[in-house]
Tab-separated table of C-alpha atoms in Angstrom:
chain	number	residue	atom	x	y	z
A	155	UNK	CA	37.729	44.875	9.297
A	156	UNK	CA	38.182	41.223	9.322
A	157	UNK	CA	35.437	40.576	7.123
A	158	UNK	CA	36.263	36.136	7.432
A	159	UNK	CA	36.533	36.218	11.101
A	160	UNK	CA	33.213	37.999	11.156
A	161	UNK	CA	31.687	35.713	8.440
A	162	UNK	CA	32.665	32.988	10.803
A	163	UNK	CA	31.432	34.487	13.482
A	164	UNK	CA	28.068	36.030	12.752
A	165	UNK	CA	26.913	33.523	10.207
A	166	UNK	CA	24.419	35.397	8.716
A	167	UNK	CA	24.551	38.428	6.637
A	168	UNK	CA	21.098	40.998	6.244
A	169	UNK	CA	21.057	42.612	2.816
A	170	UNK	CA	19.363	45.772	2.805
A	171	UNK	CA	17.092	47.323	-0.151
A	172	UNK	CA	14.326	49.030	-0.387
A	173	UNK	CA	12.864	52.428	-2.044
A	174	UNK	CA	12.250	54.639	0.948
A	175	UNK	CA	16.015	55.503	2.532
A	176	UNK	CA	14.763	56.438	5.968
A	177	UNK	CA	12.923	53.010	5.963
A	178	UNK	CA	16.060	51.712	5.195
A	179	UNK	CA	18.024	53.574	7.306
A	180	UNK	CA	15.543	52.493	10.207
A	181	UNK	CA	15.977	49.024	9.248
A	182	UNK	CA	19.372	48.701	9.355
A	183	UNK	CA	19.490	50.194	12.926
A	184	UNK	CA	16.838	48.205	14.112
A	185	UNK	CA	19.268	44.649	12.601
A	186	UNK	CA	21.633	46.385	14.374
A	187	UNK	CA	19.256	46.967	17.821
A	188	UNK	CA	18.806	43.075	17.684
A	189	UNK	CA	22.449	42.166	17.669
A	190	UNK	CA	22.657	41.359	14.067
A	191	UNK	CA	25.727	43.120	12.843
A	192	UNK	CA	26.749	41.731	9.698
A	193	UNK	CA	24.783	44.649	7.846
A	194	UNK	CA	24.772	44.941	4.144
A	195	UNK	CA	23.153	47.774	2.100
A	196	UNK	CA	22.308	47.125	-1.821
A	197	UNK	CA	23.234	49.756	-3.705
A	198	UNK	CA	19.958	48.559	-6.180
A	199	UNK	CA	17.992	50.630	-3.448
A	200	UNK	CA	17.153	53.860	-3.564
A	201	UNK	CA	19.635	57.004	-2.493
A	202	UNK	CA	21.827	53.579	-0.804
A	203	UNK	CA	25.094	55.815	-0.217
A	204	UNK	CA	22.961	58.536	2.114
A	205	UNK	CA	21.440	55.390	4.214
A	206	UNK	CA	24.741	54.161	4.442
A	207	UNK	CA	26.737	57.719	5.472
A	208	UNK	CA	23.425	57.977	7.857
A	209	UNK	CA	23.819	54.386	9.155
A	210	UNK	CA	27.743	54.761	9.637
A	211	UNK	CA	27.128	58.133	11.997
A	212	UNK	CA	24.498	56.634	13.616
A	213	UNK	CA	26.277	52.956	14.420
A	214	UNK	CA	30.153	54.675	15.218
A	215	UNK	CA	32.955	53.392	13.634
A	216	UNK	CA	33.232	49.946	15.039
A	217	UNK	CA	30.279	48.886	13.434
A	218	UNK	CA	30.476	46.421	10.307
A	219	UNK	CA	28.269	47.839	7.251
A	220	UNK	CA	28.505	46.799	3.897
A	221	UNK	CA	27.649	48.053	0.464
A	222	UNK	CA	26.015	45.263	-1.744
A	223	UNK	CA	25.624	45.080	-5.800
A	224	UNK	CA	29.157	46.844	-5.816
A	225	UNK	CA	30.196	46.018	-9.619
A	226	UNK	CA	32.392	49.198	-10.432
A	227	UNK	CA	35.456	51.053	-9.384
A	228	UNK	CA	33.092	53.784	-9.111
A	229	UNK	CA	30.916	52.074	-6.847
A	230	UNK	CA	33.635	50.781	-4.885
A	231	UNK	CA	35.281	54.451	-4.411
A	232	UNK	CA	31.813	55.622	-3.639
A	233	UNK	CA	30.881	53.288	-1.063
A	234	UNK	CA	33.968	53.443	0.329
A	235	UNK	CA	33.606	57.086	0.779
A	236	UNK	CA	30.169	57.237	2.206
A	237	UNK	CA	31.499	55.007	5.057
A	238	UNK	CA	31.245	51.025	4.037
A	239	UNK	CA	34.094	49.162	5.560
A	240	UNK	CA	33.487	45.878	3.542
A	241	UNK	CA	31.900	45.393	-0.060
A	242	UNK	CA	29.891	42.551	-1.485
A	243	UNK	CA	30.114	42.068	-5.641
A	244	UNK	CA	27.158	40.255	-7.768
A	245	UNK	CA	29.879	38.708	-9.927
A	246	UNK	CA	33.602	38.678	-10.737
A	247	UNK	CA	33.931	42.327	-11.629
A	248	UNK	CA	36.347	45.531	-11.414
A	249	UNK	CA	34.946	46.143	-8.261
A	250	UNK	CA	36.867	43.367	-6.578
A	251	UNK	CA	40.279	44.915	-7.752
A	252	UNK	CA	39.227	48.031	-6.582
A	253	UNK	CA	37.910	47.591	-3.066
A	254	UNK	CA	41.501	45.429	-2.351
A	255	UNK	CA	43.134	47.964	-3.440
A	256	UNK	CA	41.249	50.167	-1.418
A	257	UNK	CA	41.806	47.697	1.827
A	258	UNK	CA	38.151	47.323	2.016
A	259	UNK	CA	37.248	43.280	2.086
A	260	UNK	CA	35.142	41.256	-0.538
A	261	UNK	CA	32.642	39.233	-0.537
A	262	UNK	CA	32.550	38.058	-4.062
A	263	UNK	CA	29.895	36.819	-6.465
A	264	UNK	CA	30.484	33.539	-7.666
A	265	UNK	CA	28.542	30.915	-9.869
A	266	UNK	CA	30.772	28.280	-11.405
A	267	UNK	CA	34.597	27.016	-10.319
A	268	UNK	CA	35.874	29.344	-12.516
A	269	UNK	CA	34.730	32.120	-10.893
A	270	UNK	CA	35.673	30.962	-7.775
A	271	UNK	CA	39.388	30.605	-9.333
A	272	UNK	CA	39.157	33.790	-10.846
A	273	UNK	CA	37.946	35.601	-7.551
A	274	UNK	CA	40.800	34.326	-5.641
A	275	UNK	CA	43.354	35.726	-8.073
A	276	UNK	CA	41.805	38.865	-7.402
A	277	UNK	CA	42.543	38.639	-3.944
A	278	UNK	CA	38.286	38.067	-2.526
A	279	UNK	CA	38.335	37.813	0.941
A	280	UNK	CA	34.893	35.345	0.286
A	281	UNK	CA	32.442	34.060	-2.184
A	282	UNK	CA	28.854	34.713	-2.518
A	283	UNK	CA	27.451	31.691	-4.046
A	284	UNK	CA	24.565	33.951	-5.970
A	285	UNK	CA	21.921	32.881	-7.270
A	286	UNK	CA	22.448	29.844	-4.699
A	287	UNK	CA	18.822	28.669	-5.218
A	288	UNK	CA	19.232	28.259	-8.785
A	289	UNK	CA	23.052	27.134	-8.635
A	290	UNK	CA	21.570	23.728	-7.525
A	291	UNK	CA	21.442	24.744	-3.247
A	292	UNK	CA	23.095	23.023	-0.589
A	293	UNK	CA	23.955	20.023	-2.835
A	294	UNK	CA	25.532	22.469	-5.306
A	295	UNK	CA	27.305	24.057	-1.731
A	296	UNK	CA	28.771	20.128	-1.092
A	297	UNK	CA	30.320	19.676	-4.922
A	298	UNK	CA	32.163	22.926	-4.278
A	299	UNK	CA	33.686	22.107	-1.346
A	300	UNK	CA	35.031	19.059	-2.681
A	301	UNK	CA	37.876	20.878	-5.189
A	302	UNK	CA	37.836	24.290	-3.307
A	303	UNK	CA	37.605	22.574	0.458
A	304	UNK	CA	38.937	25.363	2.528
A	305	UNK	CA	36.960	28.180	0.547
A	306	UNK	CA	34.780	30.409	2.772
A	307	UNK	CA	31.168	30.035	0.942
A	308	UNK	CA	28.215	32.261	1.713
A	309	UNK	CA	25.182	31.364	-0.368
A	310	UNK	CA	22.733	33.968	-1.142
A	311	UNK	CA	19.511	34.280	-2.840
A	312	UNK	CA	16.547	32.827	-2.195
A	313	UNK	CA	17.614	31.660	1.765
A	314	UNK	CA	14.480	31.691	3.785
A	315	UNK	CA	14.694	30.412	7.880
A	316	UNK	CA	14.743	26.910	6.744
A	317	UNK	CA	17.170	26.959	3.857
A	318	UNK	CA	19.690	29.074	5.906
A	319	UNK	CA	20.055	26.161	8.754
A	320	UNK	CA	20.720	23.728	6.124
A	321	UNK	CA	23.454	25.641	3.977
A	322	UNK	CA	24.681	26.015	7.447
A	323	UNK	CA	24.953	22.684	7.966
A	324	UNK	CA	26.850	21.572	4.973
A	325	UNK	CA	29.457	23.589	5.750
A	326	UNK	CA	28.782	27.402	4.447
A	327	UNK	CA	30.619	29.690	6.564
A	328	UNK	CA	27.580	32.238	6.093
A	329	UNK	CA	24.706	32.936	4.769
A	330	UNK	CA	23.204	36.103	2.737
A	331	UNK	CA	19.488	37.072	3.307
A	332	UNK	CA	17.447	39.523	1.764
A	333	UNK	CA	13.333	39.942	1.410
A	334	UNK	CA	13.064	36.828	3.600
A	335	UNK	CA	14.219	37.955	6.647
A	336	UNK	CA	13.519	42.421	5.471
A	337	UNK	CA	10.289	41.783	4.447
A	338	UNK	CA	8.978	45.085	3.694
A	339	UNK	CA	10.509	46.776	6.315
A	340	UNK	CA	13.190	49.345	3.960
A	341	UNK	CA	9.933	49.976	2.102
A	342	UNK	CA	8.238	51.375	5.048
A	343	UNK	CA	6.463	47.785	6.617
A	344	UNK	CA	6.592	46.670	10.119
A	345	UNK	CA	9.716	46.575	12.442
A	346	UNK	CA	7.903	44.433	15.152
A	347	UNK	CA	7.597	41.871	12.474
A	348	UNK	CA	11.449	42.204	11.224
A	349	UNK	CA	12.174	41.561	15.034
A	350	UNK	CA	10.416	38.507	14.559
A	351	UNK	CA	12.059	37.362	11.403
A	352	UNK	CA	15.200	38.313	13.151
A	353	UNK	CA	14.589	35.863	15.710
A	354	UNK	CA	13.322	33.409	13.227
A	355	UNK	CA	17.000	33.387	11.572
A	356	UNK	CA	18.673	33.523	14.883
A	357	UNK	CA	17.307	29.856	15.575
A	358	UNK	CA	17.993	28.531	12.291
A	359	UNK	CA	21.648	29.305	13.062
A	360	UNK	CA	21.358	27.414	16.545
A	361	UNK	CA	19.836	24.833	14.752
A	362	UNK	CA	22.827	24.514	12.277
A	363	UNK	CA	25.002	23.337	14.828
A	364	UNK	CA	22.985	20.870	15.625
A	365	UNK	CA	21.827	19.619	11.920
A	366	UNK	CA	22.294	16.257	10.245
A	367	UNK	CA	23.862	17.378	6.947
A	368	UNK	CA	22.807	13.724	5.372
A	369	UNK	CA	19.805	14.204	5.970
């Protein structure tokens, strides 16, 4: 897949974890139900590489789904084999060299401009800025573009509704979103009220066009 062009596209990707794998697995179908494709499961959830064979059968193979926390070649061979066609790392790790060589995209964990230098060598098709609520947020988002201008960002961690339009509007090509857009959902909660959240998310990325970054 063309993991950037979908980044750029879709603006928003849902990361997936939770301890019940048919909760999960219903979760990611119901993301997928309200037209939010950019679908990533954490492999820091429970029996991930069953939801994500299960989710891959049940989406066909045109369907973009991810394997988060990828950190190993292991992990990257694994997921690869269960049916992910793009991985996300937590850091600058083996994994990266192994999904390339693999031909499955990255979306790479970065912190620091190092990292960011180091991922590129390594041939990331992205960078997760992760923790991005603790890396200093969307000011931290606006240093790193100045050196690394034409770097495709996607913060992560910690982006709620509101947090997610503004990242969007100083320039991330993406964001990553976890518990507040799941909620409980992979752990068995309410899929009316992930519809809901859903929603909630899809405005904040209309809003982003729209946004005042000096604000």
């Amino acid at each position: 897949m063309d993991l950037l062009t979908a980044l750029r596209t879709h603006r928003i990707v849902a990361i997936v974890r939770g301890d019940d794998a048919d909760a999960a697995l219903r979760t990611v179908l119901t993301l997928a139900e309200e037209h939010f494709p950019l679908i990533e499961v954490s492999l820091s959830g429970k029996d991930t590489l069953d939801v994500i064979r299960r989710a891959r059968a049940a989406l066909g193979s045109g369907a973009p789904l991810g394997a988060g926390n990828v950190l190993t070649a292991q992990h990257a061979q694994a997921v690869r084999d269960a049916g992910a066609d793009f991985v996300v790392t937590p850091a600058v790790c083996e994994a990266v060299t192994e999904a390339k060589r693999l031909g499955l995209p990255v979306l790479a964990g970065v912190m620091t401009p190092s990292d960011i230098v180091a991922a590129q060598r390594l041939g990331a098709d992205a960078f997760k800025i992760f923790p991005a609520a603790q890396a200093g947020g969307p000011g931290y988002l606006k240093a790193l573009h100045g050196p690394f201008p034409d770097a495709p960002f996607v913060p992560a961690g910690g982006v709620d509704a509101d947090a997610a339009s503004t990242y969007l509007a100083h320039g991330a090509t993406a964001v990553g979103v976890g518990s507040p857009l799941i909620g409980d959902a992979a752990d068995g909660g309410s899929l009316d009220a992930l519809r809901e959240r859903v929603r909630a998310f899809r405005d904040a990325v209309c809003a982003s066009a729209s946004a005042d970054p000096t604000r």
